[in-house]
Short mmCIF file of C-alpha atoms in Angstrom, two decimals:
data_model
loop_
_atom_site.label_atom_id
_atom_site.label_comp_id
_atom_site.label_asym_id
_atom_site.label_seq_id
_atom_site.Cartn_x
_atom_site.Cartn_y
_atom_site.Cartn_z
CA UNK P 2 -30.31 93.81 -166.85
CA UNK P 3 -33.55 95.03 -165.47
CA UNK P 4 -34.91 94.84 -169.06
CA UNK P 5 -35.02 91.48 -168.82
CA UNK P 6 -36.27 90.80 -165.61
CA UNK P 7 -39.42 92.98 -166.54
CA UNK P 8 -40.35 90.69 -169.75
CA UNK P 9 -39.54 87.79 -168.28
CA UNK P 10 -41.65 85.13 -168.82
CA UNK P 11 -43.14 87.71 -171.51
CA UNK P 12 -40.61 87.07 -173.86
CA UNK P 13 -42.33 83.71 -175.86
CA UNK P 14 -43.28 82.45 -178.59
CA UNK P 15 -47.16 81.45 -179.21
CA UNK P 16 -46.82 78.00 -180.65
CA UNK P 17 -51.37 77.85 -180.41
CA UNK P 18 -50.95 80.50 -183.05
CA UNK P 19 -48.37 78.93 -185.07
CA UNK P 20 -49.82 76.08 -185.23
CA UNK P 21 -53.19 77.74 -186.52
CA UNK P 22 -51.07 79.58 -189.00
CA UNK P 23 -49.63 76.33 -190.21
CA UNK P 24 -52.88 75.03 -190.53
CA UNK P 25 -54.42 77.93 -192.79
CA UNK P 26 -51.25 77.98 -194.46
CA UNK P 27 -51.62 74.18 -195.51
CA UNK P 28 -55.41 74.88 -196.60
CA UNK P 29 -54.28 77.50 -198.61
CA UNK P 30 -51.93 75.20 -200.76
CA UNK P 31 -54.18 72.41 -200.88
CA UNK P 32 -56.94 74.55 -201.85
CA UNK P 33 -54.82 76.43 -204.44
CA UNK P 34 -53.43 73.43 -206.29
CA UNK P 35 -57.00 72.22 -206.58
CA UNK P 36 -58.79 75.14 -208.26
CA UNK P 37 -56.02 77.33 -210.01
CA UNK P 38 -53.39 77.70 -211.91
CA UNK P 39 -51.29 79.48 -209.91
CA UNK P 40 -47.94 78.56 -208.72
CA UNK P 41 -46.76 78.63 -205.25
CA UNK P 42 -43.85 80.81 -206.24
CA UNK P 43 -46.37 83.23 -208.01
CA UNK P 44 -46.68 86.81 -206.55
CA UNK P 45 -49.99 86.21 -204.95
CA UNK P 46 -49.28 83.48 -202.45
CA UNK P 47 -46.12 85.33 -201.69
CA UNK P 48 -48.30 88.18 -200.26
CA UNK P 49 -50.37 85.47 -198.40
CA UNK P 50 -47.50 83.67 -196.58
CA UNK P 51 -46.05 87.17 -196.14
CA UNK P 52 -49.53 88.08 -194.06
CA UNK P 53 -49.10 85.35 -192.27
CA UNK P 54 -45.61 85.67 -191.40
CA UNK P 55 -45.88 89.61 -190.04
CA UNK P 56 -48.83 88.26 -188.24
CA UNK P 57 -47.00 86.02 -185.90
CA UNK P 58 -44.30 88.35 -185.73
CA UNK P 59 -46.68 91.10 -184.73
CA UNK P 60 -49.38 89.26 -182.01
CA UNK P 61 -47.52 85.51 -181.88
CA UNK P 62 -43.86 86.48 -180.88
CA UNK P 63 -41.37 88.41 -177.97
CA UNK P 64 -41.98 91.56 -180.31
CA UNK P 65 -45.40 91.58 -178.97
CA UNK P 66 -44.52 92.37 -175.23
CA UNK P 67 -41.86 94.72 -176.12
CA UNK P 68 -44.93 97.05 -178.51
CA UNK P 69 -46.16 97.26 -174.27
CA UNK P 70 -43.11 99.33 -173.56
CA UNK P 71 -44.43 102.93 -175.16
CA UNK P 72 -47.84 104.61 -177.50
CA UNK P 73 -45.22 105.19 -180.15
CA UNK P 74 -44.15 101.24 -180.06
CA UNK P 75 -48.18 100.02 -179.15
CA UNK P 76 -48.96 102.12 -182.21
CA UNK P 77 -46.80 100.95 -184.27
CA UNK P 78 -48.34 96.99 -184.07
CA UNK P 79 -51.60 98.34 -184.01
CA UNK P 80 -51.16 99.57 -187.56
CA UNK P 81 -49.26 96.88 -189.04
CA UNK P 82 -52.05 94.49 -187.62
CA UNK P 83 -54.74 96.67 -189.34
CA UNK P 84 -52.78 98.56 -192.46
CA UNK P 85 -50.82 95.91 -193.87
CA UNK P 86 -51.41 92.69 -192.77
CA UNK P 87 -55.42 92.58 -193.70
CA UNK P 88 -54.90 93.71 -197.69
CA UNK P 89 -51.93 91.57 -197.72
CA UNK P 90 -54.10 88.70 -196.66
CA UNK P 91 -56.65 89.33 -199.36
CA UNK P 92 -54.21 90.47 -202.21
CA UNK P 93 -52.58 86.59 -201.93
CA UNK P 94 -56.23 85.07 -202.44
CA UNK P 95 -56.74 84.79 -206.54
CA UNK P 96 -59.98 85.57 -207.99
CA UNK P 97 -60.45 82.59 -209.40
CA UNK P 98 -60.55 80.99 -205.61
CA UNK P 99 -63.05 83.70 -204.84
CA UNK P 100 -65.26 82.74 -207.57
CA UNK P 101 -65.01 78.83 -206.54
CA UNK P 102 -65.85 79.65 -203.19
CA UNK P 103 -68.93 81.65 -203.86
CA UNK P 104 -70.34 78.34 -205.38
CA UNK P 105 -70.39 76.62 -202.41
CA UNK P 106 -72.65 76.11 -200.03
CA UNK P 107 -70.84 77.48 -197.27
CA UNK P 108 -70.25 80.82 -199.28
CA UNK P 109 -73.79 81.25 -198.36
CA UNK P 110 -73.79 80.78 -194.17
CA UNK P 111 -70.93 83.26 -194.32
CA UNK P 112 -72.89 86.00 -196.36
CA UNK P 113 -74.99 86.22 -193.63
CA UNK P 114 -71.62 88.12 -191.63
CA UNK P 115 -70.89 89.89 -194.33
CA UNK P 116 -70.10 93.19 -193.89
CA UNK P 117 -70.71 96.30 -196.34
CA UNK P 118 -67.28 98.09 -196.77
CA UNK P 119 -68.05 101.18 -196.09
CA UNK P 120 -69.97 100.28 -192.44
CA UNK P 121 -67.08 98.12 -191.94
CA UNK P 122 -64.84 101.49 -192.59
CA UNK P 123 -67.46 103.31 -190.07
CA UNK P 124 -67.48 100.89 -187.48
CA UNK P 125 -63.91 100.63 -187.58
CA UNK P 126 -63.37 103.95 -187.14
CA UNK P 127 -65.65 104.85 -184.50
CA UNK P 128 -63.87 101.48 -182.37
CA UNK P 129 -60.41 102.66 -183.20
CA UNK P 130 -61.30 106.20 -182.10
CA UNK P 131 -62.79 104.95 -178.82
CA UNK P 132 -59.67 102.68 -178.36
CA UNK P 133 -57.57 105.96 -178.07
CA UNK P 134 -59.77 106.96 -175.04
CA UNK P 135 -57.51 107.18 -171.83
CA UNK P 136 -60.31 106.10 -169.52
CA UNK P 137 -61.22 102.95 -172.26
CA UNK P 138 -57.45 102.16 -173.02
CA UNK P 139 -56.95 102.00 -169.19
CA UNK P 140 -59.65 99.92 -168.79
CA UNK P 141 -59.06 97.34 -171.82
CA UNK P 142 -55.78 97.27 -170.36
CA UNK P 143 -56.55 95.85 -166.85
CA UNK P 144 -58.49 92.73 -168.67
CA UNK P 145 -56.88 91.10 -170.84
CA UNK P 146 -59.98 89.10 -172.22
CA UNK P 147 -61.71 92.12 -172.80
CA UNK P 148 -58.72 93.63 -174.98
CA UNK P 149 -57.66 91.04 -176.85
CA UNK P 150 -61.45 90.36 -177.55
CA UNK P 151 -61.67 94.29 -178.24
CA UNK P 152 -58.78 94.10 -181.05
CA UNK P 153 -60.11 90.96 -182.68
CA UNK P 154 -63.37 92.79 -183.33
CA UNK P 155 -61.43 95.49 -185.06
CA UNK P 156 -58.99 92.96 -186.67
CA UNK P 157 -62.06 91.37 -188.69
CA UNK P 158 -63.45 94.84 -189.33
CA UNK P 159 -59.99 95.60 -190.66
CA UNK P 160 -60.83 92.63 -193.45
CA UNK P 161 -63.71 93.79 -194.84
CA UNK P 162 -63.03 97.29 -194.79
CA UNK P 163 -59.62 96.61 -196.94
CA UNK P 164 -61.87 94.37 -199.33
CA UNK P 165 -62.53 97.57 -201.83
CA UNK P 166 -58.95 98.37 -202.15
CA UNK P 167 -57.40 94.69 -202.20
CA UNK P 168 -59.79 92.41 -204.08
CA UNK P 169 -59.71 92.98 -207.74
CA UNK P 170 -62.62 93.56 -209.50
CA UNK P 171 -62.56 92.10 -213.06
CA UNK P 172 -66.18 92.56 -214.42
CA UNK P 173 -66.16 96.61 -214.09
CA UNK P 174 -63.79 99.57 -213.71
CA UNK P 175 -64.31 101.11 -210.16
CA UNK P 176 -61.38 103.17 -210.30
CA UNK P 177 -63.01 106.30 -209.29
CA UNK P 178 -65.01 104.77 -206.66
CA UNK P 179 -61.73 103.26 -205.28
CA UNK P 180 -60.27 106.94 -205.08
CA UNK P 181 -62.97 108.40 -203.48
CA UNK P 182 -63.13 105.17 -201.11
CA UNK P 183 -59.62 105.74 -200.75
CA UNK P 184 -59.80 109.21 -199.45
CA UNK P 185 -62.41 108.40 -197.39
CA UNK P 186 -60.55 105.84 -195.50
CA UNK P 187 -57.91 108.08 -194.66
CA UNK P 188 -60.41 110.71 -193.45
CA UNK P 189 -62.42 108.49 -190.97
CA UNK P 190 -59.29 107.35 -189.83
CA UNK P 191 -57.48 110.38 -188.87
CA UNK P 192 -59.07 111.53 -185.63
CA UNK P 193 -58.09 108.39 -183.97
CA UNK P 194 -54.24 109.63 -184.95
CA UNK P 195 -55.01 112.81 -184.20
CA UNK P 196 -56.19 111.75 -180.67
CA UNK P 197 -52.73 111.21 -179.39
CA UNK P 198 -52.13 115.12 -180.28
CA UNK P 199 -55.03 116.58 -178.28
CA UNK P 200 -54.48 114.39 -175.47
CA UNK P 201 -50.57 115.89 -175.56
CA UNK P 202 -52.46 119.36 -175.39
CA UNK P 203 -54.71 118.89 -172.79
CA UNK P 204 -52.16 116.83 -170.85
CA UNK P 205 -49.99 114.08 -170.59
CA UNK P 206 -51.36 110.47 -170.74
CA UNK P 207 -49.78 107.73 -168.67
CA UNK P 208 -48.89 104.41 -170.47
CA UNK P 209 -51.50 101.95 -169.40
CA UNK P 210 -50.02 98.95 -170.41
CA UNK P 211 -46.67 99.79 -168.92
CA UNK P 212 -48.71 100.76 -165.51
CA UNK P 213 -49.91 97.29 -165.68
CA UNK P 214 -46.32 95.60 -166.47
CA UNK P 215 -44.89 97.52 -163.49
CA UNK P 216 -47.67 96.50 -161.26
CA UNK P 217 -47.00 92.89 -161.38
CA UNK P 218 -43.62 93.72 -160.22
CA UNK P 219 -45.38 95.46 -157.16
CA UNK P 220 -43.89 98.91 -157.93
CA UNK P 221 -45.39 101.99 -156.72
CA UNK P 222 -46.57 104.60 -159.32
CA UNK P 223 -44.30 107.10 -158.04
CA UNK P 224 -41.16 104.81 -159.12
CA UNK P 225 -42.78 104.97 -162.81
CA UNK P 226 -41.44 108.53 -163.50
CA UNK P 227 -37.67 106.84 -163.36
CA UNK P 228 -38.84 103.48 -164.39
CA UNK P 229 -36.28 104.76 -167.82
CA UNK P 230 -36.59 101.05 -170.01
CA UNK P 231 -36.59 103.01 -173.16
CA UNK P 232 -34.58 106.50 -174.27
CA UNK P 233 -36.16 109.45 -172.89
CA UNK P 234 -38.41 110.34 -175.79
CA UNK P 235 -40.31 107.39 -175.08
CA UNK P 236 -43.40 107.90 -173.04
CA UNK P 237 -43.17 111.22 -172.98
CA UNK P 238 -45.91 113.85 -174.89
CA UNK P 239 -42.97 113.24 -177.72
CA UNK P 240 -43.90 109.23 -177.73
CA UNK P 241 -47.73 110.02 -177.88
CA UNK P 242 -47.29 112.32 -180.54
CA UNK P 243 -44.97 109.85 -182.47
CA UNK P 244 -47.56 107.38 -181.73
CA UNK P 245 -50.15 109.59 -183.86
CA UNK P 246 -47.57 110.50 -186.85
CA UNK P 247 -46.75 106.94 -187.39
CA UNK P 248 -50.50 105.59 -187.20
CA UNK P 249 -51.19 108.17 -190.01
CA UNK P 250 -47.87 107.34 -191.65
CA UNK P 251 -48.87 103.77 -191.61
CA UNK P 252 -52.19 103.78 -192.88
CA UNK P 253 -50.89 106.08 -196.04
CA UNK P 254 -48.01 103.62 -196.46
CA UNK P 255 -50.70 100.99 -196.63
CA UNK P 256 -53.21 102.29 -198.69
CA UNK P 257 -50.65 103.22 -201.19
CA UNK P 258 -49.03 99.97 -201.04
CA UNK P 259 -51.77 98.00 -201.54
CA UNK P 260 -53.07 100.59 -204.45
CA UNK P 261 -49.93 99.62 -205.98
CA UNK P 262 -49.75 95.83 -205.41
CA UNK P 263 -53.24 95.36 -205.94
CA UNK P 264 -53.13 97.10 -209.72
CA UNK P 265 -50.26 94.27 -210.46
CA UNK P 266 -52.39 91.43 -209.14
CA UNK P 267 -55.65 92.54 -211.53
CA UNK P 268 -53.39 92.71 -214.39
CA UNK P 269 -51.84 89.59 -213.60
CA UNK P 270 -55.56 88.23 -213.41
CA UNK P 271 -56.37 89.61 -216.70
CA UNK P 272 -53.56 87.75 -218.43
CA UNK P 273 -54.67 84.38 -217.06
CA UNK P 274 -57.96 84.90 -218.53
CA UNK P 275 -56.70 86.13 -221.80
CA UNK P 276 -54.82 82.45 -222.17
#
């Protein structure tokens, strides 16, 4: 089929990013064994490995070539990389590691890079908006340095702008400042979803990244309009409009999911220091 003569050589798996997921993986165990109590079978670690897992799935395997193919599809691994791998990540490391680490000396070089949530949620947004941009998605997309750099950024702002809504706080109850964080999130996050419906409005957008596939191939741009890899509602002002519902879908699925796990994981935490 032509479907696979367009991804091939596209279709692989990154074994540098395995590797490095191994790695942090293994540091993980070694460094839970050492200062808790917790079991690898435990709830918490679970999440971690899970984080891991999605992430290799998402950036690391053939999955990630295919996300090239449409918005709606792009979209979609955008906000699994952002909504539920970070608070995934940081639900599966216990408090009690937190606390060790902060002792160290090396807890103290980091806290220079540390971010304030809420800038973090700021920045983020104002990047992820700008992302959206047809003239600065085109552009990301013809250098792929420059892109993958450009999602890395918002990757690590992704971290620390999760850390109010996934790291427990044991010492005080910030419940309404987590709802009002909470709603806040989803408001500075919305015109980037929203983005995808204006552009619809004020006309169609072509698919950058597909533009780019097709050019290695040498195709002209007029063969794009029948280039038909996917079902028709797939780069059409349907797909870009999917491509906004699901971001927003997404991000609500995340925050509530991670409301939710989160709320398990502090009681959990409150137990162990009961015994």
């Amino acid at each position: 089929m032509f479907f696979d003569f367009l991804l091939q050589g596209q279709l692989l798996w990154s074994l540098p990013l395995l590797a490095m997921l191994f790695f942090i993986g293994g540091l993980y165990v070694i460094l839970l064994l050492s200062f808790t109590k917790i079991k690898i079978r435990q709830k918490q670690p679970l999440f971690f490995f899970l984080s891991l897992v999605i992430l290799y799935l998402t950036i690391g395997s053939p999955l990630s070539s295919l996300s090239h193919l449409s918005f709606s599809l792009h979209m979609l691994q955008l906000s699994i990389l952002y909504f539920i791998i970070p608070p995934l990540f940081l639900l599966g490391i216990p408090d009690s590691l937190l606390q060790q680490f902060s002792k160290t000396a090396i807890s103290k070089q980091v806290g220079i890079f540390v971010i304030p949530p809420k800038a973090a949620l700021y920045a983020f947004g104002a990047l992820f908006l700008m992302y959206h941009f047809p003239v600065i998605l085109t552009v990301l997309s013809q250098n792929k340095l420059a892109h993958n750099g450009y999602l890395c950024v918002l990757l690590i702002l992704s971290f620390w702008m999760w850390r109010p809504i996934a790291v427990p706080d044991l010492k005080k109850d910030g419940s309404v400042e987590k709802k009002r964080y909470v709603v806040l999130s989803g408001l500075v996050l919305m015109p980037a979803c929203l983005l995808f419906v204006f552009n619809v409005i004020i006309g169609e957008m072509n698919n950058p990244f597909l533009i780019q596939m097709t050019a290695n191939l040498c195709m002209s741009p007029s063969d794009l309009s029948s280039f038909n890899i996917l079902p028709s509602p797939f780069n059409t002002s349907f797909d870009q409009i999917l491509a906004g519902i699901l971001m927003l879908i997404m991000h609500k699925f995340g925050l509530t999911l991670t409301v939710h796990l989160q709320k398990n994981v502090q009681q959990r935490s409150v137990e162990e220091i009961v015994e």
